[in-house]
Tab-separated table of C-alpha atoms in Angstrom:
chain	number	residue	atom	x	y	z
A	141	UNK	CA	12.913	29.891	-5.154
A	142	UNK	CA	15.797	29.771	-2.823
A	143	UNK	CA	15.329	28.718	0.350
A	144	UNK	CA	17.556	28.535	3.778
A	145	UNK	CA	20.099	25.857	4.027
A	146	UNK	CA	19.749	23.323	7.005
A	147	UNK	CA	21.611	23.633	10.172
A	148	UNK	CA	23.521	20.800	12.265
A	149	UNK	CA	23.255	20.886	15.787
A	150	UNK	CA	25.489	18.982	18.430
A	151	UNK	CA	22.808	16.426	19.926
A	152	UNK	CA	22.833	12.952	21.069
A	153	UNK	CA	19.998	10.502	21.101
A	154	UNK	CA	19.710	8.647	24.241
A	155	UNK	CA	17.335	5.860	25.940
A	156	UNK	CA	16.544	6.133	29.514
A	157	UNK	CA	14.259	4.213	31.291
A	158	UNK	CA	11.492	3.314	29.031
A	159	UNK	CA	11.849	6.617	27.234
A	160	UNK	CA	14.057	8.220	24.434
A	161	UNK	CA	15.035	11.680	23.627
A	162	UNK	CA	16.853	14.205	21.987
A	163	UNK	CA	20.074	15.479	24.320
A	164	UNK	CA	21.454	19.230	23.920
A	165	UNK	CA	23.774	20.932	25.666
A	166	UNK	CA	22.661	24.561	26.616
A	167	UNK	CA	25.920	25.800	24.649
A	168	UNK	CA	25.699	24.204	21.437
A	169	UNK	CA	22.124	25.479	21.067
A	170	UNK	CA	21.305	28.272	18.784
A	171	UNK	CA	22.092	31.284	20.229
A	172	UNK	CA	18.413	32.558	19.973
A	173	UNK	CA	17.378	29.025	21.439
A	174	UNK	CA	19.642	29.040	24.630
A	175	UNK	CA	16.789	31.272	26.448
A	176	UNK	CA	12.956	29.646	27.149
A	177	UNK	CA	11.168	31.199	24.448
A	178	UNK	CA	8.906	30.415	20.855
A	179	UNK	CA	12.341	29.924	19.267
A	180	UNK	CA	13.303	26.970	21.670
A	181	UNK	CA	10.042	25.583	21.066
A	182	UNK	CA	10.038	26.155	17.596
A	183	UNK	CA	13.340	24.174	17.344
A	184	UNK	CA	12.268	21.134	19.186
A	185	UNK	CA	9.303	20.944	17.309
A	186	UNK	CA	11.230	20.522	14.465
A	187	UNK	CA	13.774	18.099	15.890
A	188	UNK	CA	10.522	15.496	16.864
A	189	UNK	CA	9.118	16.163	13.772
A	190	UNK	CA	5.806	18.274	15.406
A	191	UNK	CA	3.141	18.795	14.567
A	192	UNK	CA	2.406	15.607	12.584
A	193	UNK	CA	-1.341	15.088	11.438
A	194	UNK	CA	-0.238	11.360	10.176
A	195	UNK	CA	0.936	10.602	14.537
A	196	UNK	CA	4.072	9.043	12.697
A	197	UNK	CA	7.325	11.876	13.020
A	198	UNK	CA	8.246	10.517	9.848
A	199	UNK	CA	10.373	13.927	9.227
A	200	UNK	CA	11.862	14.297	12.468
A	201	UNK	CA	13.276	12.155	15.447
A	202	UNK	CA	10.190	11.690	17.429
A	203	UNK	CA	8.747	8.098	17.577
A	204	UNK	CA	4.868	9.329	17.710
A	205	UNK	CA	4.353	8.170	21.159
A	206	UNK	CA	4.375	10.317	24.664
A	207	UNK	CA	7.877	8.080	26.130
A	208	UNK	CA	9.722	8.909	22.138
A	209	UNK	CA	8.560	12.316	21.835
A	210	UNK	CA	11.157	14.279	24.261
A	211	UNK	CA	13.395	17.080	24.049
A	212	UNK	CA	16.182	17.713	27.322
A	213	UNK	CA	18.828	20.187	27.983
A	214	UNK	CA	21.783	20.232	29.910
A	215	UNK	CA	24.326	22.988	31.603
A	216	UNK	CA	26.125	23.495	34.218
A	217	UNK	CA	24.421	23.736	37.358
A	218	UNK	CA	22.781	27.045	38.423
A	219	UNK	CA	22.125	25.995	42.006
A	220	UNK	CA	25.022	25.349	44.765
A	221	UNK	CA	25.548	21.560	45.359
A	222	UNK	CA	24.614	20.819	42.549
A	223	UNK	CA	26.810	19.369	38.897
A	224	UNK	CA	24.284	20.030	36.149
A	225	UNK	CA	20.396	21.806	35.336
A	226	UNK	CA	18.081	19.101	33.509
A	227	UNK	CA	15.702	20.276	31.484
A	228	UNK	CA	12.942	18.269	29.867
A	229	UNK	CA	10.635	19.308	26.697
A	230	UNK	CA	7.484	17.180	26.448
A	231	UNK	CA	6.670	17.880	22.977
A	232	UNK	CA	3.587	17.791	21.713
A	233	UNK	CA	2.705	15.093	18.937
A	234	UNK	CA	0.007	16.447	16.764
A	235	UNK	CA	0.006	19.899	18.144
A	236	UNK	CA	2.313	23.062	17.764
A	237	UNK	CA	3.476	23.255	21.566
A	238	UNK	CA	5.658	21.958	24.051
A	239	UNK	CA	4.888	21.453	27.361
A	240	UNK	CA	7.439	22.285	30.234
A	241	UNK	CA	4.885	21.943	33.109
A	242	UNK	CA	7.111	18.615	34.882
A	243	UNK	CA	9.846	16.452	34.615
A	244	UNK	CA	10.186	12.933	32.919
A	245	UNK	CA	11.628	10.513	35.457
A	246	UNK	CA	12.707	7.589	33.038
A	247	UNK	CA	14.736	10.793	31.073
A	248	UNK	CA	16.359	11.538	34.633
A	249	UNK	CA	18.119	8.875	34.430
A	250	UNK	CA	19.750	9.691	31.248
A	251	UNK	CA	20.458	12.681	32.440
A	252	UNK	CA	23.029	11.720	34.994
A	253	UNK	CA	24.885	9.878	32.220
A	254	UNK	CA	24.502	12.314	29.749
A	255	UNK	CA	26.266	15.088	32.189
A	256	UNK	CA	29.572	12.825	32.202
A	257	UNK	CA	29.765	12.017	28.776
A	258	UNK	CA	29.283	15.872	28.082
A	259	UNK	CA	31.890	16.926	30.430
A	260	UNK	CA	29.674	19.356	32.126
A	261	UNK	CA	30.560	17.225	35.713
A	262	UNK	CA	33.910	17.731	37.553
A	263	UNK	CA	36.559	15.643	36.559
A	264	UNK	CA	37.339	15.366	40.187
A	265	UNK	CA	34.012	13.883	40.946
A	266	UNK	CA	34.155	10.663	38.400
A	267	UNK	CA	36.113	8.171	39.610
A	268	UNK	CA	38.418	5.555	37.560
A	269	UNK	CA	35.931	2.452	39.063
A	270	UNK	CA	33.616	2.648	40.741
A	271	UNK	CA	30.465	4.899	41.070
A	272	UNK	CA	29.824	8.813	40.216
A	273	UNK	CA	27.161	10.469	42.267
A	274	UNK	CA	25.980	12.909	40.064
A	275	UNK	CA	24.060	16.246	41.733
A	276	UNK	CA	20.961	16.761	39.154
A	277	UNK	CA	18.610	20.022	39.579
A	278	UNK	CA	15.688	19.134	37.838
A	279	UNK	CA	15.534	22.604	36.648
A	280	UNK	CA	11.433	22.224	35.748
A	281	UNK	CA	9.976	21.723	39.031
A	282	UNK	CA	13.254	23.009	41.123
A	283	UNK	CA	14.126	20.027	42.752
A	284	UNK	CA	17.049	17.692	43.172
A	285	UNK	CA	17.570	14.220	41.928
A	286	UNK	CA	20.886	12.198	42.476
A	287	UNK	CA	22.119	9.293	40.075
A	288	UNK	CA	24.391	6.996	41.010
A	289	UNK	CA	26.255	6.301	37.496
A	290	UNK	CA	28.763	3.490	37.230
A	291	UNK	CA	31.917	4.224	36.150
A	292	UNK	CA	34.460	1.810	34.711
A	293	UNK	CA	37.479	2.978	33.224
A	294	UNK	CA	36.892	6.660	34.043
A	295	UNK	CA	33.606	6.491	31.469
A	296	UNK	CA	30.029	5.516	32.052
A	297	UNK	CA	29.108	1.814	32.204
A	298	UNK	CA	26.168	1.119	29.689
A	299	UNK	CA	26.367	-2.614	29.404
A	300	UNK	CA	24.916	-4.790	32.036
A	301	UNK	CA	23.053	-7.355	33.281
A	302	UNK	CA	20.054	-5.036	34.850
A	303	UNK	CA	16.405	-5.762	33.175
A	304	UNK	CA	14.358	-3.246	33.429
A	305	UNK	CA	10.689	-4.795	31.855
A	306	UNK	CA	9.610	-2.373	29.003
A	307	UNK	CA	13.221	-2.057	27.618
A	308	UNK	CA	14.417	-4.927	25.157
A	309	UNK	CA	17.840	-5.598	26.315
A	310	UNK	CA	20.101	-5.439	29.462
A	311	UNK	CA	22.098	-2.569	30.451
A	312	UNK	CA	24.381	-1.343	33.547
A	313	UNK	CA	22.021	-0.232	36.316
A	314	UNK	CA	21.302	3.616	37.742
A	315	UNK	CA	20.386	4.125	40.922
A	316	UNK	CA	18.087	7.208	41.181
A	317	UNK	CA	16.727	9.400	44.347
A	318	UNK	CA	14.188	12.208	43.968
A	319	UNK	CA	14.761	14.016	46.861
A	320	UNK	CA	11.790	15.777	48.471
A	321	UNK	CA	9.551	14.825	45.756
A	322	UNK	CA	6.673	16.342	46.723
A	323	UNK	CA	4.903	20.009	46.361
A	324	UNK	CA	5.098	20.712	50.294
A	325	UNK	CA	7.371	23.248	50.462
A	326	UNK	CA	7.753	26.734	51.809
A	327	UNK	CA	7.260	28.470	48.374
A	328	UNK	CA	3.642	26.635	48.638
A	329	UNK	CA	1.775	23.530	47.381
A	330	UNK	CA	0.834	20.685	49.259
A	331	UNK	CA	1.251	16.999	48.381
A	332	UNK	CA	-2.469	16.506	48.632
A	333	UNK	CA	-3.014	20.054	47.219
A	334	UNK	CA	-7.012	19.108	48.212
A	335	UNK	CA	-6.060	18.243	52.114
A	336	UNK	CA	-7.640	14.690	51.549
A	337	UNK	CA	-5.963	11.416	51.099
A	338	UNK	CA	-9.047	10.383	48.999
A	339	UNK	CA	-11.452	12.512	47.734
A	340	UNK	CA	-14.853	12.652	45.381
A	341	UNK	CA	-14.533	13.714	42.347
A	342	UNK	CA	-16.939	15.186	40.159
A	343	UNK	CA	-16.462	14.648	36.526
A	344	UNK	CA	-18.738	15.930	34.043
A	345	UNK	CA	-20.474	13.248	32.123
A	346	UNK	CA	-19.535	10.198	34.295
A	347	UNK	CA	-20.097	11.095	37.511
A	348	UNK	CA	-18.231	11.219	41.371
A	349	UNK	CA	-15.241	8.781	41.895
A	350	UNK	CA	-13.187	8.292	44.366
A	351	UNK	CA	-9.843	9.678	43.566
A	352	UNK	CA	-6.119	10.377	45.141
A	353	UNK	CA	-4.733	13.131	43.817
A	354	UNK	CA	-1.223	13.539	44.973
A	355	UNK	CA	2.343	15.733	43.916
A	356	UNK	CA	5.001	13.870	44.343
A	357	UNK	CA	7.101	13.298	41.508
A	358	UNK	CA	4.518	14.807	39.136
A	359	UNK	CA	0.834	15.588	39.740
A	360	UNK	CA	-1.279	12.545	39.234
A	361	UNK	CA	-5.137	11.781	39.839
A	362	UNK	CA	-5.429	7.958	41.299
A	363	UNK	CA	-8.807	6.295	40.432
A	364	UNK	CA	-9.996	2.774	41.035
A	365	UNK	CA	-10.115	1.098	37.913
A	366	UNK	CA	-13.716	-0.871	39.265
A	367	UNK	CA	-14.739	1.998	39.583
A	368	UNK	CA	-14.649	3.046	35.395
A	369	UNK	CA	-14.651	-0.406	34.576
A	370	UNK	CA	-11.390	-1.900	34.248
A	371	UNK	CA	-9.287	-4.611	35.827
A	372	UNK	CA	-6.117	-2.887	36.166
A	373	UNK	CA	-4.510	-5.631	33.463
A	374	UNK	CA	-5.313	-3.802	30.571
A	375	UNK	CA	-2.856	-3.393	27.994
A	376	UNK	CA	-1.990	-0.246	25.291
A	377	UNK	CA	-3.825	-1.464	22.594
A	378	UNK	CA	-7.068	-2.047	24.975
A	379	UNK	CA	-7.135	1.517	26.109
A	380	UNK	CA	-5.757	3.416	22.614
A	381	UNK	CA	-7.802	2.076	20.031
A	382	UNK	CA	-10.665	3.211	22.176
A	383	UNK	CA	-11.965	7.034	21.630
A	384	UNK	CA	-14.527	6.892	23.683
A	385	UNK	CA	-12.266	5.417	26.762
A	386	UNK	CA	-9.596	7.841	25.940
A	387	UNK	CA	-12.413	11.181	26.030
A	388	UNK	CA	-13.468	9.576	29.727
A	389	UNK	CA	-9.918	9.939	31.077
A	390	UNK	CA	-8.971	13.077	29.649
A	391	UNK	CA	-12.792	14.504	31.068
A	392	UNK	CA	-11.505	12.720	34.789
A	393	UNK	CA	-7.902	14.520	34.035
A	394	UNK	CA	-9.009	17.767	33.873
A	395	UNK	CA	-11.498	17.319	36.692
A	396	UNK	CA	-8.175	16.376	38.602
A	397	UNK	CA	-6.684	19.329	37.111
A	398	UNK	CA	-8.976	21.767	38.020
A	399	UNK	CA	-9.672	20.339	41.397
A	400	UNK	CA	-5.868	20.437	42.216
A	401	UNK	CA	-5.707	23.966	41.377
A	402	UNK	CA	-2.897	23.106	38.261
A	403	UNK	CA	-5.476	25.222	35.643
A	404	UNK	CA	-7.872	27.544	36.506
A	405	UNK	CA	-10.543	26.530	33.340
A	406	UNK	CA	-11.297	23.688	31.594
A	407	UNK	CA	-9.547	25.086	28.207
A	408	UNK	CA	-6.434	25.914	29.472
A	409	UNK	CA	-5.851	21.364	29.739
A	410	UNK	CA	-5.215	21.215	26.070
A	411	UNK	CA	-1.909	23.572	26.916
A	412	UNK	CA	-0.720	21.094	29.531
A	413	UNK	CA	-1.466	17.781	28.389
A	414	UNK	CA	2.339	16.054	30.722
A	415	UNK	CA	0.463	17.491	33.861
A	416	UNK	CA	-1.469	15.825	35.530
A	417	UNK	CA	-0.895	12.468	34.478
A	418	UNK	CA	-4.024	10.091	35.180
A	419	UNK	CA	-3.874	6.294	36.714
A	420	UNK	CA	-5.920	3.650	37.961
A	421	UNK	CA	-5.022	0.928	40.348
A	422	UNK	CA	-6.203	-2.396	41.444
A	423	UNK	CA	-5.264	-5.175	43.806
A	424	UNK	CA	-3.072	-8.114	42.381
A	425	UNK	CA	-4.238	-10.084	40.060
A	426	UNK	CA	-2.630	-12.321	37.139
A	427	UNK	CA	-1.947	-11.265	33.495
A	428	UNK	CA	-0.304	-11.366	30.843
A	429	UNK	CA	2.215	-8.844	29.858
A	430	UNK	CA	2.815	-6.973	26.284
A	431	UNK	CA	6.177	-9.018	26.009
A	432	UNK	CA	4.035	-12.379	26.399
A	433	UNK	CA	5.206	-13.136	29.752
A	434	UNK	CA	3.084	-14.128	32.696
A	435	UNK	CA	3.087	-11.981	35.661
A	436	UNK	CA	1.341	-13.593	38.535
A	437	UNK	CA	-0.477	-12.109	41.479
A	438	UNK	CA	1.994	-12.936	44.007
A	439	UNK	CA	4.607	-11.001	41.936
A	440	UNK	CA	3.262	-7.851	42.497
A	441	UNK	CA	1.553	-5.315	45.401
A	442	UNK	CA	-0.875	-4.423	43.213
A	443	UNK	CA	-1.513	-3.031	39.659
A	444	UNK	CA	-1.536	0.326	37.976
A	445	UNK	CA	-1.944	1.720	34.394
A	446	UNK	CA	-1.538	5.197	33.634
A	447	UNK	CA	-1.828	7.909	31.013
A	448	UNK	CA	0.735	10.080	29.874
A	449	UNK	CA	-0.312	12.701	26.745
A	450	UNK	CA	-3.707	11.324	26.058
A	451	UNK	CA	-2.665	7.677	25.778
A	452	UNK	CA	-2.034	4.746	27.730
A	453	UNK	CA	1.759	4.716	28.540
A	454	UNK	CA	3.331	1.294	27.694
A	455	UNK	CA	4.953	0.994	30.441
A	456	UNK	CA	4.891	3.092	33.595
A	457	UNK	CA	6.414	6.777	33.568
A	458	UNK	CA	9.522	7.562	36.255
A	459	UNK	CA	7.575	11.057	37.820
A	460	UNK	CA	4.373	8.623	38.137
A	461	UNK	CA	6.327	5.924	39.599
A	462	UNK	CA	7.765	8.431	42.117
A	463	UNK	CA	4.019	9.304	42.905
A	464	UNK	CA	2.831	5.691	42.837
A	465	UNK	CA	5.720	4.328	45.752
A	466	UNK	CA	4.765	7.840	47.989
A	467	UNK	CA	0.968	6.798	47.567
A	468	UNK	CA	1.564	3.407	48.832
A	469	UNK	CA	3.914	4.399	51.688
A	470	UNK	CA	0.802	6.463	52.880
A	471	UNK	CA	-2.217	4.269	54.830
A	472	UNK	CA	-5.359	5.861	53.303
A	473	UNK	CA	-4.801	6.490	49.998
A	474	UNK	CA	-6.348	4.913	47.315
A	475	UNK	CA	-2.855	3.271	45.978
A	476	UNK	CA	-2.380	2.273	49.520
A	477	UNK	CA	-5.798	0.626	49.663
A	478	UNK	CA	-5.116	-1.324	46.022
A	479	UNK	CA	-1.669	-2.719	48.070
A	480	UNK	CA	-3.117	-4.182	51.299
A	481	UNK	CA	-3.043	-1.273	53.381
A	482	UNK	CA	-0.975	-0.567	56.167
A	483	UNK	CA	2.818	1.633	56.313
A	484	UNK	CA	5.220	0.313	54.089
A	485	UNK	CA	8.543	1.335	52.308
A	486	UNK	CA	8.125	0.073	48.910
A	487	UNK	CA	6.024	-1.908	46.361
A	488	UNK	CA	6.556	-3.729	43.332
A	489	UNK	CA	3.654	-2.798	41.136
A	490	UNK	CA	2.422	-4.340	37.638
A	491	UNK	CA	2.024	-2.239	34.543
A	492	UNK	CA	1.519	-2.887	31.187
A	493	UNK	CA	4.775	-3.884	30.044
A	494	UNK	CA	5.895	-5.954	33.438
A	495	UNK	CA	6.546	-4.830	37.114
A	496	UNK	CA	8.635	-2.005	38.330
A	497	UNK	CA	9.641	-1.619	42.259
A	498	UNK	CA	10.066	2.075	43.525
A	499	UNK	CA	10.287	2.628	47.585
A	500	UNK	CA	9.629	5.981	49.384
A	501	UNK	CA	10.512	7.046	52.730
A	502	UNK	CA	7.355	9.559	53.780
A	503	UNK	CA	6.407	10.324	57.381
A	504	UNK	CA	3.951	12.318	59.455
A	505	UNK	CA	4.863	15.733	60.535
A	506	UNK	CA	2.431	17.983	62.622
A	507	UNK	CA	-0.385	15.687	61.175
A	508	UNK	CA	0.991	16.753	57.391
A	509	UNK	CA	2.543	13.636	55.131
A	510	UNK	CA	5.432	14.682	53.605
A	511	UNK	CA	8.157	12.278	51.950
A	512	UNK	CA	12.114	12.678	51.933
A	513	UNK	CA	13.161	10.491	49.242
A	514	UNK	CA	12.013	8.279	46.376
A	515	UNK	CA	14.298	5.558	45.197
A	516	UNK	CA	13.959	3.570	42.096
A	517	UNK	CA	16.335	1.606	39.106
A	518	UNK	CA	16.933	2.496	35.531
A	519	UNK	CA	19.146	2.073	33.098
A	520	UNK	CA	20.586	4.292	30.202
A	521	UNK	CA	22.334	3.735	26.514
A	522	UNK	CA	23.359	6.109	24.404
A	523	UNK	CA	21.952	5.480	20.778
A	524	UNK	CA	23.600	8.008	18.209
A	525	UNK	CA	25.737	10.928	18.491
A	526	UNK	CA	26.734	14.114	15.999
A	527	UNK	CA	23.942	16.304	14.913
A	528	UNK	CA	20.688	16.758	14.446
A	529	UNK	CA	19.959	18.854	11.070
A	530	UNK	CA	16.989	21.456	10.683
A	531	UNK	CA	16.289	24.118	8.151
A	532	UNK	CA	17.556	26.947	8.308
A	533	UNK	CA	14.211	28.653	9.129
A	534	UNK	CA	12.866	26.056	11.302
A	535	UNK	CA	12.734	28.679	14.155
């Protein structure tokens, strides 16, 4: 029986941050695939290799875990002052969907590269040496993030000596600012959607804990990890090969959920499993990282692990950073509390895979918190470039 020939599609396959993913431009999609639709999503199903009921994406370019599992588009910018639209494709490792509910933050960063190296920024704009500020409208939650790409030559710098822990090898550093992070705006939203800086929650089958749930960045619940019985130095394998630990977080995520007015039922969470992302925090305290270094109390402001798509992230996520650095800069919150307390600009936090340092500028306005900026580094690297191939019928 004949069946349809596979296609090729113009991609590129690109790290950023602690994340990889699958780079388009809008053009060289499909023609049916260049709108949102069940075709687009059919499409980057296929490219990750979803769904897969072995969790491996042997037959696609997914790497079976939330950071490897990503899908992003690129055009030219619909919005005035602006170069490029992102948009980011969570997709969905063992089930047929793909959530477009946030952003990815680590991805962001590729995403300022990735709009030189397609041409889709004004030549005008990049200089010979230097550094290109590239205008990025995050096209999934409507807000702006700029990059600051280094240029040498007149093409993007990806060698350097920046170490970012999480990511292997050195690379040239990116500057990223999420500006006005947060969910405060006129169109509606609030940054504590609850009012509260902490709140109780109640979760069904464990109980009331104290929780911060913020947006800023991306919606994320903040626990205490006493407070389910952790010590905030946990590490992937501590949290993943435990069902029973992975049921309690998703029952306190969808408390969050609900609670935060993201879902209106409990059923509609397993259609938006990238938002919100769950963490818990604690003070300092020594460990030892996944790489096998030690990272001592004094290193860090305090600890935080969180979950992105049922599992604990091996690193830390960009959005949640974002959320994590306009947490701390708030006195009350229960990030805040895990730092020390008091106002402050930035922290350096521990996660899994090292420490990351993110600052925030957020202020007090008619007894409202609201937050300008987030700042943090990254780093990108192309990986491969041509085409991706699917069948014919893929979508």
């Amino acid at each position: 029986m004949a069946r349809p020939a596979q296609i090729k599609i113009p991609a590129t396959y690109i790290r950023g941050g602690t994340s990889k993913g699958v780079f388009f431009r809008l053009q060289d999609l499909p023609a049916a695939c260049q709108q949102p639709g069940e075709a687009r999503d059919k499409l980057f199903l296929r490219v990750i290799g979803s769904p897969d009921p072995y969790a491996a994406h042997i037959d696609g370019m997914g790497g079976a875990t939330s950071s490897t599992s990503k899908c992003v588009i690129l055009s030219k910018a619909s919005v005035p002052d602006h170069d490029v639209d992102y948009l980011y494709g969570q997709v969905s490792i063992d089930k047929p969907f793909v959530d477009w509910s946030g952003n990815c933050g680590n991805l962001s960063t590729a995403a300022g590269a990735f709009a030189i190296h397609a041409g889709l920024v004004d030549p005008a704009r990049i200089p010979q040496n230097g550094t290109a500020v590239v205008r990025v409208w995050q096209a999934n939650i409507k807000k702006t993030i700029i990059a600051h790409v280094p240029i040498t030559n007149g093409q993007v710098q990806e060698t350097g000596d920046f170490e970012l822990d999480g990511v292997t090898f050195p690379a040239a550093e990116i500057v990223l600012e999420f500006m006005d992070p947060s969910d405060d705006g006129d169109e509606g939203g609030s940054m504590f959607p609850t009012g509260n800086l902490v709140d109780d929650l109640e979760v069904p089958g464990i109980g009331t804990l104290k929780a911060t749930m913020i947006t800023a960045g991306i919606p994320t619940v903040f626990v205490n990890a006493k407070d389910i019985g952790y010590t905030g130095t946990e590490l992937r394998e501590q949290i993943n090969t435990d069902a029973a630990a992975l049921k309690r977080f998703e029952a306190i995520r969808v408390a969050g959920a609900l609670r935060m007015g993201l879902i209106k039922t409990p059923e509609e969470a397993a259609t938006r499993q990238h938002t919100p992302k769950i963490a818990f925090v604690a003070p300092p305290t020594a460990y030892t990282a996944s790489s096998g270094k030690t990272i001592e109390a004094g290193d860090v402001d305090l600890l935080v692990r969180a979950l992105s798509m049922g599992k604990l992230h091996h690193a830390m996520m960009g959005t949640c950073a974002v959320a994590i650095g306009t947490a701390a800069a708030i006195p009350g919150t229960l990030v805040n509390q895990a730092a020390g307390g008091g106002e402050r600009e930035a922290v350096r936090f521990g996660h899994p895979s090292g420490t990351l340092r993110v600052g925030a500028q957020a202020k007090q306005v008619n007894g409202q918190w609201t937050v300008t900026k987030a700042i943090m580094s990254r780093s990108a690297r192309i990986l491969m470039e041509g085409w991706v191939r699917v069948p014919g019928d893929a979508f």
